[in-house]
Coordinates of C-alpha atoms in Angstrom, one line a residue:
M1 CA 19.6 -36.6 -44.8
K2 CA 19.7 -32.7 -44.7
Q3 CA 16.6 -32.6 -46.9
L4 CA 14.7 -35.0 -44.6
L5 CA 15.5 -32.8 -41.5
I6 CA 14.3 -29.7 -43.4
A7 CA 11.1 -31.6 -44.3
L8 CA 10.5 -32.7 -40.7
V9 CA 11.0 -29.0 -39.5
L10 CA 8.5 -27.8 -42.0
I11 CA 5.9 -30.4 -41.1
L12 CA 6.4 -29.7 -37.3
S13 CA 6.1 -25.9 -37.9
I14 CA 2.9 -26.3 -40.0
A15 CA 1.5 -28.7 -37.4
C16 CA 2.3 -26.3 -34.5
K17 CA 0.8 -23.4 -36.6
E18 CA -2.5 -25.4 -37.2
N19 CA -2.6 -26.5 -33.5
K20 CA -2.2 -22.9 -32.4
E21 CA -4.8 -21.7 -34.9
T22 CA -7.2 -24.5 -33.9
Q23 CA -6.7 -23.6 -30.1
E24 CA -7.4 -19.9 -30.9
A25 CA -10.6 -20.8 -32.7
I26 CA -11.8 -22.8 -29.7
V27 CA -14.3 -20.9 -27.6
L28 CA -14.6 -22.4 -24.2
W29 CA -16.7 -19.5 -22.7
E30 CA -18.8 -16.7 -24.0
A31 CA -19.8 -13.5 -22.2
Y32 CA -23.5 -13.5 -21.4
N33 CA -26.2 -11.0 -20.6
D34 CA -26.2 -10.9 -16.6
S35 CA -29.1 -8.4 -16.5
A36 CA -31.6 -11.0 -15.4
E37 CA -29.4 -12.0 -12.5
V38 CA -29.0 -8.2 -11.5
V39 CA -32.7 -7.7 -11.6
A40 CA -33.2 -10.9 -9.4
N41 CA -31.0 -9.3 -6.8
A42 CA -32.5 -5.9 -7.0
E43 CA -34.6 -6.3 -3.8
H44 CA -32.1 -8.5 -1.9
E45 CA -32.5 -7.9 2.0
V46 CA -28.8 -7.3 2.2
E47 CA -28.4 -4.0 0.4
R48 CA -24.9 -4.4 -0.7
M49 CA -26.0 -7.6 -2.6
R50 CA -28.1 -5.5 -4.9
Y51 CA -25.5 -5.9 -7.5
K52 CA -25.0 -3.8 -10.6
L53 CA -23.2 -6.6 -12.6
I54 CA -22.1 -10.2 -12.0
Q55 CA -19.5 -10.9 -14.7
S56 CA -16.4 -9.0 -15.3
K57 CA -16.3 -6.4 -18.1
V58 CA -12.7 -6.9 -18.7
L59 CA -11.8 -10.6 -18.1
D60 CA -12.0 -13.1 -21.0
K61 CA -12.1 -16.5 -19.5
N62 CA -10.8 -18.0 -22.7
E63 CA -7.5 -16.3 -22.1
V64 CA -7.4 -18.0 -18.6
F65 CA -8.7 -21.4 -19.6
L66 CA -7.4 -22.1 -23.2
P67 CA -3.6 -22.8 -22.4
L68 CA -4.5 -25.9 -20.5
Y69 CA -7.6 -26.9 -22.4
S70 CA -6.0 -29.8 -24.4
E71 CA -4.7 -31.5 -21.2
V72 CA -8.0 -31.0 -19.2
S73 CA -10.1 -32.1 -22.1
A74 CA -8.2 -35.5 -22.3
F75 CA -9.2 -36.1 -18.7
S76 CA -12.5 -37.8 -18.9
E77 CA -15.6 -37.9 -16.6
S78 CA -14.8 -41.5 -15.6
D79 CA -11.2 -40.5 -14.6
Y80 CA -12.6 -37.7 -12.6
E81 CA -15.2 -39.9 -10.8
A82 CA -12.5 -42.6 -10.2
L83 CA -10.3 -40.1 -8.3
K84 CA -13.2 -38.4 -6.4
P85 CA -13.2 -40.7 -3.3
M86 CA -9.4 -40.1 -2.9
V87 CA -9.4 -36.3 -3.3
L88 CA -12.8 -34.6 -2.7
E89 CA -13.0 -33.2 0.8
Q90 CA -9.9 -35.3 1.9
D91 CA -7.1 -33.8 4.0
I92 CA -3.5 -33.4 2.9
P93 CA -2.2 -36.5 4.8
T94 CA -4.8 -38.7 3.2
I95 CA -4.1 -37.4 -0.3
Q96 CA -0.4 -37.9 0.2
A97 CA -1.0 -41.5 1.4
H98 CA -2.9 -42.3 -1.8
I99 CA 0.0 -40.8 -3.9
K100 CA 2.6 -42.9 -2.0
T101 CA 0.6 -46.2 -2.7
G102 CA 0.5 -45.3 -6.4
K103 CA -3.3 -44.9 -6.5
L104 CA -2.9 -41.3 -7.3
S105 CA -0.2 -39.0 -8.6
Y106 CA 0.5 -35.3 -8.4
E107 CA -0.3 -34.9 -12.1
K108 CA -3.6 -36.5 -11.6
L109 CA -4.4 -34.6 -8.5
V110 CA -3.8 -31.3 -10.5
L111 CA -6.0 -32.6 -13.3
F112 CA -8.7 -33.5 -10.8
Y113 CA -8.8 -29.8 -9.5
L114 CA -8.6 -28.3 -13.1
Y115 CA -11.4 -30.5 -14.3
R116 CA -13.5 -29.2 -11.4
I117 CA -12.6 -25.7 -12.2
Y118 CA -13.4 -26.0 -15.8
K119 CA -16.7 -27.8 -15.1
Y120 CA -18.0 -25.2 -12.9
E121 CA -16.3 -22.0 -13.9
L122 CA -17.0 -22.1 -17.5
D123 CA -20.7 -22.7 -17.0
N124 CA -22.4 -19.5 -16.4
T125 CA -25.1 -21.1 -14.3
T126 CA -22.5 -22.6 -11.7
T127 CA -19.6 -20.2 -12.0
L128 CA -18.4 -18.6 -8.8
N129 CA -16.2 -16.1 -10.7
T130 CA -13.4 -17.3 -8.5
V131 CA -10.5 -18.5 -10.5
I132 CA -9.2 -15.6 -12.6
A133 CA -5.7 -16.9 -13.5
L134 CA -4.1 -20.3 -13.9
N135 CA -0.4 -21.5 -13.9
E136 CA 0.2 -22.7 -17.4
N137 CA 3.1 -24.7 -16.2
V138 CA 1.4 -26.6 -13.3
L139 CA 1.0 -29.9 -15.1
E140 CA 4.5 -30.0 -16.2
E141 CA 5.6 -29.1 -12.7
A142 CA 3.5 -31.9 -11.2
K143 CA 5.0 -34.4 -13.6
E144 CA 8.4 -33.3 -12.3
L145 CA 7.3 -34.0 -8.7
D146 CA 6.1 -37.4 -9.7
A147 CA 9.4 -38.3 -11.2
E148 CA 11.1 -37.0 -8.1
L149 CA 9.1 -39.1 -5.8
K150 CA 9.5 -42.2 -8.0
S151 CA 13.2 -41.8 -8.1
D152 CA 13.6 -41.1 -4.4
P153 CA 10.6 -42.3 -2.5
T154 CA 12.2 -42.4 1.1
T155 CA 13.4 -38.9 1.5
Y156 CA 11.3 -36.8 3.9
R157 CA 9.3 -34.1 2.1
H158 CA 7.1 -31.5 3.6
P159 CA 3.4 -32.5 3.5
V160 CA 2.6 -29.5 1.1
F161 CA 5.0 -31.1 -1.5
G162 CA 2.8 -31.4 -4.7
M163 CA -0.2 -30.0 -3.1
P164 CA -2.1 -27.5 -5.6
I165 CA -2.6 -24.1 -3.9
L166 CA -4.7 -21.1 -5.0
L167 CA -3.5 -17.6 -4.1
K168 CA -5.5 -14.5 -3.5
D169 CA -4.8 -12.0 -6.3
N170 CA -3.0 -9.5 -4.2
I171 CA -0.1 -11.8 -3.5
N172 CA 2.8 -11.4 -5.9
T173 CA 3.4 -14.5 -8.1
A174 CA 5.9 -14.9 -10.9
G175 CA 4.3 -15.9 -14.1
M176 CA 1.0 -14.5 -13.4
K177 CA -0.3 -11.0 -13.0
T178 CA -1.0 -9.6 -9.6
T179 CA -3.8 -7.2 -9.9
A180 CA -5.4 -6.8 -6.4
G181 CA -8.6 -6.9 -8.6
A182 CA -7.9 -3.4 -10.1
I183 CA -7.7 -2.5 -13.7
A184 CA -4.9 -0.2 -12.9
L185 CA -2.8 -3.2 -12.0
M186 CA -4.0 -5.5 -14.7
E187 CA -0.6 -5.7 -16.3
N188 CA 1.4 -6.0 -13.0
T189 CA 4.1 -8.5 -13.5
V190 CA 6.1 -9.2 -10.4
D191 CA 8.6 -11.7 -8.7
D192 CA 7.2 -14.1 -6.0
A193 CA 6.2 -12.7 -2.6
F194 CA 8.3 -14.2 0.3
I195 CA 5.4 -16.5 1.3
V196 CA 5.2 -17.8 -2.3
S197 CA 8.9 -18.6 -2.4
Q198 CA 8.3 -20.5 1.0
L199 CA 5.6 -22.6 -0.6
K200 CA 7.8 -23.2 -3.7
S201 CA 10.9 -24.1 -1.6
K202 CA 8.8 -27.0 -0.3
K203 CA 7.5 -27.8 -3.8
A204 CA 4.0 -26.9 -3.4
L205 CA 2.2 -26.4 -6.7
I206 CA 0.7 -22.9 -7.3
L207 CA -2.4 -23.6 -9.2
G208 CA -3.5 -20.2 -9.9
K209 CA -4.9 -16.9 -8.6
V210 CA -8.5 -16.2 -7.3
N211 CA -10.7 -13.2 -7.2
L212 CA -11.0 -10.8 -4.1
S213 CA -12.7 -7.7 -3.1
E214 CA -11.0 -5.0 -5.1
W215 CA -8.0 -3.5 -3.3
A216 CA -8.7 -5.9 -0.4
Y217 CA -12.1 -4.1 0.1
F218 CA -10.7 -0.7 0.7
L219 CA -12.0 1.1 -2.3
C220 CA -15.6 1.7 -2.2
S221 CA -18.1 2.1 0.6
G222 CA -21.3 -0.1 1.0
C223 CA -20.4 -1.9 -2.1
P224 CA -20.6 -5.7 -2.6
V225 CA -17.9 -7.9 -0.9
G226 CA -16.2 -10.2 -3.5
Y227 CA -16.5 -7.7 -6.3
S228 CA -13.5 -6.6 -8.4
A229 CA -13.4 -4.9 -11.7
V230 CA -11.0 -7.5 -13.0
G231 CA -12.8 -10.7 -11.8
G232 CA -16.4 -9.6 -11.5
Q233 CA -18.7 -10.5 -8.6
T234 CA -17.6 -13.6 -6.6
L235 CA -20.4 -15.8 -5.6
N236 CA -21.0 -18.2 -2.7
P237 CA -21.3 -21.9 -3.6
Y238 CA -23.7 -22.4 -0.6
G239 CA -26.1 -20.0 -2.3
R240 CA -25.1 -18.1 -5.4
R241 CA -26.5 -14.5 -5.1
I242 CA -28.3 -15.6 -1.9
F243 CA -25.5 -15.5 0.6
E244 CA -22.6 -13.1 0.8
T245 CA -19.2 -14.5 0.0
G246 CA -17.4 -12.6 2.8
G247 CA -14.3 -10.5 1.9
S248 CA -11.9 -9.5 1.0
S249 CA -10.4 -13.0 0.5
S250 CA -13.7 -14.0 -1.3
G251 CA -12.1 -16.2 -3.9
S252 CA -10.0 -17.9 -1.4
G253 CA -12.9 -18.9 0.7
T254 CA -15.2 -19.8 -2.3
S255 CA -12.5 -21.9 -4.0
V256 CA -11.7 -24.0 -1.0
A257 CA -15.4 -24.6 -0.3
A258 CA -15.9 -25.7 -3.8
N259 CA -12.9 -28.0 -3.7
Y260 CA -11.0 -26.2 -6.5
A261 CA -7.7 -26.8 -4.7
V262 CA -6.3 -28.5 -1.6
A263 CA -6.0 -25.0 0.1
A264 CA -5.8 -21.2 -0.6
V265 CA -4.0 -18.3 0.9
G266 CA -5.9 -15.2 1.9
T267 CA -5.0 -11.9 3.5
E268 CA -6.5 -10.0 6.3
T269 CA -6.4 -6.4 7.7
S270 CA -9.6 -6.7 9.7
G271 CA -11.8 -9.7 9.0
S272 CA -10.7 -10.4 5.4
I273 CA -9.8 -14.1 6.3
L274 CA -12.3 -14.6 9.1
S275 CA -15.3 -13.4 7.1
P276 CA -15.0 -15.4 3.8
S277 CA -13.8 -18.5 5.7
S278 CA -17.0 -18.3 7.8
Q279 CA -19.4 -17.5 5.0
N280 CA -18.0 -20.5 2.9
S281 CA -17.7 -23.0 5.8
V282 CA -13.9 -23.4 5.6
V283 CA -11.2 -23.1 8.3
G284 CA -9.3 -19.7 8.2
L285 CA -6.4 -18.5 10.3
K286 CA -5.6 -14.8 10.8
P287 CA -2.1 -15.1 12.4
T288 CA -0.3 -12.9 14.9
I289 CA 0.9 -9.8 13.0
G290 CA 4.5 -10.4 11.8
L291 CA 4.4 -14.3 12.1
L292 CA 4.1 -14.5 8.3
S293 CA 5.9 -12.2 5.8
R294 CA 3.8 -9.4 4.1
A295 CA 6.6 -8.6 1.7
G296 CA 5.3 -8.7 -1.9
I297 CA 1.7 -8.4 -1.0
V298 CA -0.3 -5.4 -2.4
P299 CA -0.9 -3.6 1.0
I300 CA -3.6 -1.7 2.9
S301 CA -1.7 -1.3 6.2
S302 CA 1.8 -2.3 7.2
T303 CA 0.5 -2.2 10.8
L304 CA -2.4 -4.6 10.5
D305 CA -1.9 -6.7 7.3
T306 CA -1.2 -10.4 7.3
P307 CA -1.5 -13.4 5.0
G308 CA -3.0 -16.6 6.3
P309 CA -4.1 -20.1 5.3
M310 CA -7.7 -21.1 4.4
T311 CA -8.4 -24.8 4.2
K312 CA -11.2 -27.4 4.6
N313 CA -9.9 -28.7 8.0
V314 CA -7.7 -27.8 10.8
R315 CA -4.8 -30.1 10.2
D316 CA -4.4 -28.7 6.6
N317 CA -4.5 -25.3 8.1
A318 CA -1.6 -26.1 10.3
I319 CA 0.4 -27.6 7.4
I320 CA -0.1 -24.7 5.1
L321 CA 0.8 -22.2 8.0
D322 CA 4.0 -24.1 8.5
A323 CA 4.8 -24.1 4.8
L324 CA 4.2 -20.3 4.7
F325 CA 6.3 -19.6 7.8
G326 CA 9.8 -18.1 7.7
F327 CA 11.6 -15.2 9.1
D328 CA 11.7 -12.4 6.5
A329 CA 14.2 -9.6 7.4
A330 CA 12.5 -7.4 4.7
D331 CA 9.3 -7.1 6.7
A332 CA 9.9 -4.6 9.6
A333 CA 7.2 -6.3 11.7
A334 CA 8.6 -9.9 11.2
I335 CA 8.7 -11.9 14.4
N336 CA 11.7 -14.3 14.6
T337 CA 10.3 -17.4 16.3
K338 CA 10.7 -21.1 15.7
W339 CA 8.7 -24.3 16.4
G340 CA 9.6 -28.0 16.5
A341 CA 9.8 -30.1 13.5
S342 CA 6.5 -31.6 12.3
Y343 CA 4.7 -29.6 15.1
Y344 CA 2.0 -28.9 12.6
L345 CA 1.0 -32.5 12.8
N346 CA 1.6 -33.0 16.6
A347 CA -0.5 -29.9 17.4
T348 CA -3.6 -31.5 15.8
S349 CA -3.1 -35.2 16.6
D350 CA -4.0 -35.7 20.3
A351 CA -6.1 -32.5 20.8
T352 CA -8.8 -32.5 23.5
I353 CA -11.1 -29.7 24.8
K354 CA -11.7 -31.6 28.1
G355 CA -10.5 -29.4 30.9
K356 CA -9.8 -26.4 28.6
R357 CA -11.2 -22.9 29.7
F358 CA -13.2 -20.9 27.2
G359 CA -14.6 -17.5 27.5
V360 CA -17.9 -17.0 25.7
F361 CA -19.6 -13.6 25.1
K362 CA -22.7 -13.3 27.2
N363 CA -24.6 -11.4 24.6
L364 CA -23.8 -14.0 22.0
V365 CA -25.0 -16.8 24.2
E366 CA -28.3 -15.0 24.6
G367 CA -28.6 -13.9 21.0
D368 CA -27.4 -16.7 18.8
S369 CA -28.9 -20.2 19.2
I370 CA -26.3 -22.0 17.3
Y371 CA -23.5 -20.5 19.3
K372 CA -25.4 -21.3 22.5
T373 CA -25.9 -24.9 21.5
T374 CA -22.3 -25.3 20.5
V375 CA -21.1 -23.9 23.8
E376 CA -23.4 -26.3 25.6
K377 CA -22.0 -29.3 23.6
M378 CA -18.4 -28.3 24.4
K379 CA -19.4 -28.0 28.1
A380 CA -20.8 -31.5 28.0
L381 CA -17.5 -32.7 26.5
G382 CA -15.7 -31.5 29.5
A383 CA -14.8 -27.9 28.6
E384 CA -15.0 -25.2 31.3
I385 CA -17.2 -22.3 30.0
I386 CA -17.0 -18.8 31.4
E387 CA -19.5 -16.2 30.2
F388 CA -18.2 -12.7 30.3
T389 CA -19.0 -9.2 29.1
P390 CA -16.0 -7.4 27.6
P391 CA -15.1 -3.9 28.8
Q392 CA -16.1 -1.0 26.6
V393 CA -12.9 0.3 24.8
D394 CA -12.4 3.4 22.6
M395 CA -11.8 2.2 18.9
S396 CA -11.8 5.8 17.4
G397 CA -9.1 6.4 14.8
F398 CA -9.1 2.9 13.3
L399 CA -9.9 4.2 9.8
S400 CA -7.1 6.6 10.0
I401 CA -4.6 3.7 10.5
L402 CA -5.7 2.3 7.2
N403 CA -5.9 5.6 5.4
I404 CA -2.4 6.8 6.3
D405 CA -0.8 3.4 6.0
M406 CA -2.2 2.8 2.6
K407 CA -1.3 6.2 1.5
N408 CA 2.4 5.5 2.4
D409 CA 2.4 1.7 1.9
L410 CA 1.0 1.5 -1.7
P411 CA 3.7 3.8 -3.2
Q412 CA 6.4 1.7 -1.4
Y413 CA 5.0 -1.5 -2.8
I414 CA 5.0 0.0 -6.3
K415 CA 8.5 1.3 -6.0
T416 CA 9.8 -2.0 -4.6
H417 CA 8.0 -4.5 -6.6
V418 CA 6.5 -3.1 -9.8
T419 CA 8.7 -3.0 -12.9
N420 CA 6.1 -3.2 -15.7
K421 CA 5.9 0.3 -17.3
E422 CA 2.2 -0.4 -18.3
V423 CA 1.4 0.1 -14.6
S424 CA 1.1 3.9 -14.6
I425 CA 0.0 4.6 -11.2
T426 CA 2.4 5.4 -8.3
S427 CA 0.1 6.7 -5.6
I428 CA -3.4 6.7 -4.3
A429 CA -4.1 10.1 -6.1
D430 CA -3.0 8.5 -9.4
A431 CA -5.3 5.6 -8.7
V432 CA -8.2 7.8 -8.0
N433 CA -7.6 9.8 -11.3
F434 CA -7.1 6.5 -13.3
N435 CA -10.4 5.2 -12.0
A436 CA -12.3 8.4 -12.6
A437 CA -11.4 8.4 -16.3
D438 CA -13.7 5.4 -16.9
S439 CA -15.9 5.2 -13.8
L440 CA -18.5 2.7 -15.4
V441 CA -15.9 0.0 -16.0
R442 CA -13.3 0.8 -13.3
I443 CA -15.5 1.8 -10.3
P444 CA -19.1 1.0 -10.8
Y445 CA -19.6 1.3 -7.1
G446 CA -17.5 4.5 -6.6
Q447 CA -14.2 4.9 -4.7
A448 CA -15.3 6.6 -1.5
L449 CA -12.6 5.0 0.6
F450 CA -9.9 6.0 -1.8
E451 CA -11.1 9.5 -1.8
G452 CA -11.3 9.4 2.0
I453 CA -7.6 8.6 2.0
L454 CA -6.8 11.7 0.2
V455 CA -8.5 14.0 2.7
D456 CA -7.3 12.3 5.9
S457 CA -5.1 14.9 7.6
T458 CA -3.9 12.7 10.5
T459 CA -0.3 13.6 11.3
A460 CA 2.6 11.0 11.8
E461 CA 2.5 11.9 15.4
G462 CA -1.3 11.5 15.6
L463 CA -1.0 8.1 13.8
E464 CA 1.4 6.7 16.3
E465 CA -0.8 7.8 19.2
I466 CA -3.8 6.0 17.4
K467 CA -1.8 2.8 16.9
G468 CA -0.5 2.7 20.4
R469 CA -3.9 3.4 22.0
L470 CA -5.9 1.0 19.8
Q471 CA -3.3 -1.8 20.4
K472 CA -3.7 -1.3 24.2
N473 CA -7.4 -1.2 24.0
G474 CA -7.7 -4.1 21.8
R475 CA -5.8 -6.2 24.1
T476 CA -7.7 -4.9 27.1
Y477 CA -10.9 -6.0 25.4
F478 CA -9.7 -9.6 25.4
D479 CA -7.1 -9.8 28.2
T480 CA -9.5 -8.5 30.9
A481 CA -11.4 -11.9 30.8
M482 CA -8.4 -14.0 29.6
D483 CA -6.3 -12.9 32.6
A484 CA -9.0 -13.0 35.3
H485 CA -10.3 -16.5 34.4
Q486 CA -7.0 -18.0 33.0
L487 CA -8.6 -18.7 29.6
D488 CA -7.3 -20.8 27.0
A489 CA -9.2 -19.0 24.3
I490 CA -12.0 -16.8 23.7
L491 CA -14.9 -18.0 21.5
S492 CA -16.6 -15.6 18.9
I493 CA -18.7 -16.0 15.8
N494 CA -17.4 -15.4 12.3
N495 CA -15.6 -12.0 12.1
Y496 CA -17.6 -10.4 14.9
H497 CA -14.6 -9.4 16.9
A498 CA -12.1 -9.1 14.0
G499 CA -11.5 -5.4 14.6
F500 CA -10.4 -5.9 18.3
A501 CA -8.2 -8.8 17.2
A502 CA -6.7 -6.7 14.4
V503 CA -5.6 -3.8 16.6
A504 CA -4.4 -6.2 19.3
K505 CA -2.4 -8.0 16.7
Y506 CA -3.8 -11.3 18.2
P507 CA -4.4 -14.5 16.1
A508 CA -7.9 -15.7 15.3
L509 CA -8.9 -19.1 13.8
T510 CA -12.4 -19.6 12.5
V511 CA -13.9 -23.2 12.1
P512 CA -17.4 -24.3 10.8
M513 CA -20.0 -24.3 13.5
G514 CA -23.1 -25.2 11.4
Y515 CA -25.7 -23.8 9.1
K516 CA -28.7 -21.5 9.7
T517 CA -32.1 -22.5 8.8
S518 CA -31.6 -20.7 5.5
G519 CA -28.5 -22.8 4.7
E520 CA -26.0 -20.0 5.4
P521 CA -22.8 -21.1 7.0
I522 CA -21.7 -19.9 10.5
S523 CA -18.6 -20.5 12.2
L524 CA -17.0 -20.6 15.7
T525 CA -13.9 -18.3 16.1
F526 CA -11.1 -19.0 18.5
I527 CA -9.1 -15.9 19.7
G528 CA -6.0 -16.1 21.7
K529 CA -2.9 -13.9 22.6
Q530 CA 0.1 -13.2 20.4
L531 CA 1.9 -16.3 19.1
S532 CA -0.9 -18.7 20.4
E533 CA -1.5 -20.2 17.0
W534 CA -0.4 -23.8 17.9
S535 CA -2.7 -23.7 20.9
L536 CA -5.6 -22.4 18.9
L537 CA -5.0 -25.0 16.2
N538 CA -4.9 -27.8 19.0
L539 CA -8.2 -26.4 20.6
A540 CA -9.9 -26.1 17.1
S541 CA -8.7 -29.6 16.1
A542 CA -10.2 -31.2 19.2
Y543 CA -13.5 -29.1 18.7
E544 CA -13.6 -30.2 14.9
K545 CA -13.0 -33.9 15.9
E546 CA -15.7 -33.9 18.5
L547 CA -18.3 -31.7 16.7
P548 CA -17.8 -32.2 13.0
V549 CA -20.3 -30.1 11.0
R550 CA -18.7 -29.0 7.6
E551 CA -20.7 -30.2 4.6
A552 CA -19.8 -29.7 1.0
P553 CA -22.0 -27.1 -0.9
M554 CA -24.9 -28.8 -2.8
G555 CA -24.2 -28.7 -6.5
Y556 CA -20.4 -28.7 -5.9
E557 CA -20.2 -32.3 -4.4

């Protein structure tokens, strides 16, 4: 018997070694010469889209995709096509309903999204350079949730249970590196950010990490949005190399648009959720500052930073917002508020815009035909529309908030969260020196904003004056019309007024509004006062129901 056991162990060890060697021999992806694509963009009308490179110089996609290859390769095209009607472009409640009937499972749901990711991201003609890390345990975790549901089907579970979610790669996630797109943080291993713990506590499935504008687009000046040294150039599925992805949550926007996951989480300081959501025809919420925890997120500004959900529809956005929410005493700006159970469903179920009062910018009505037409349609549905011109307010000093906050906040993040000794930087000055040592690979577009941080001489007292003045001015910008006309919300376009909402610390929710003649997406943005998220979600849900416009990008249907 002992000899038989020894023989079995030897056979298994040889088999494991052969499987490992076989897997290592498999090449799923090969680096390619992207010079033709670079040349093709050399005369792009948007100057910052005149790329210097497309693919990352440091990321080997084989390392990202090989660990789950055997499971995904066993999932056939017919399996994929059979699940398509139940998953593609469907909202969370619909997907959960299919799972409860047994037509779908959490494991199959994950395989469906992985299949799409492998299908498009490993093909250099369709890749969006979006997914830069995968959770190697996600299928096992999905199987465990299937078993849990089967053993106890009647217990209430949050709608995010078992839903595959992608995270912007500046959000700390255990088991995956958190790089902020920077080579200096390529080996940054950390514990879960508070919001990731919130998702996991409700048993959402973390599918992987997505690309972003490096250092949340606070590194270079005039450089492409969606570029990072780690992930390369993120591309827009509605027009690869034709339309900008928006940033800095570029991968979050493109991955949701391409149906790589149920939802993604992005972060915003000023426009970084609103812009990529608008550019990729998805729903993005920048919440009130402090509503969601920022702890464990690579920072720009502790004054203005916030995470937020990015989804294909408003109801899913409300569900993900609720899943992320929770009071975090470790975040000095945290707001301790509560809302009723399942309010994320109630807020979007019986919504209407009839009788609601919306402020619209007079110059946008006169200057944008899609905005004008949308406003007219809302008026025909019973909304009250008030045109206004906002007061001029002083926004000077905005950059100094970002400069001084990041100078202070990045070292604090590293001190609090980074334990891997392979991360050598401890400050902005260290990062600048690290990048300069190999500028072609680490900073092909320079690091003008980082260098600007080092020379900003704003004092602590001066910074507090700027913060107070800009918050007051930002609120005046919106409140003048909101108070005078008793508005339910102000309507903007894309991220046009993101800076004012940022300093006011007001929430903003952007929803697909249509497509330009070129095919480029454009969105309607609802802005309200502090903690008006549920009102905005209600209004946006009614708008989405009455005027649905979102279409999946061609080639990624």
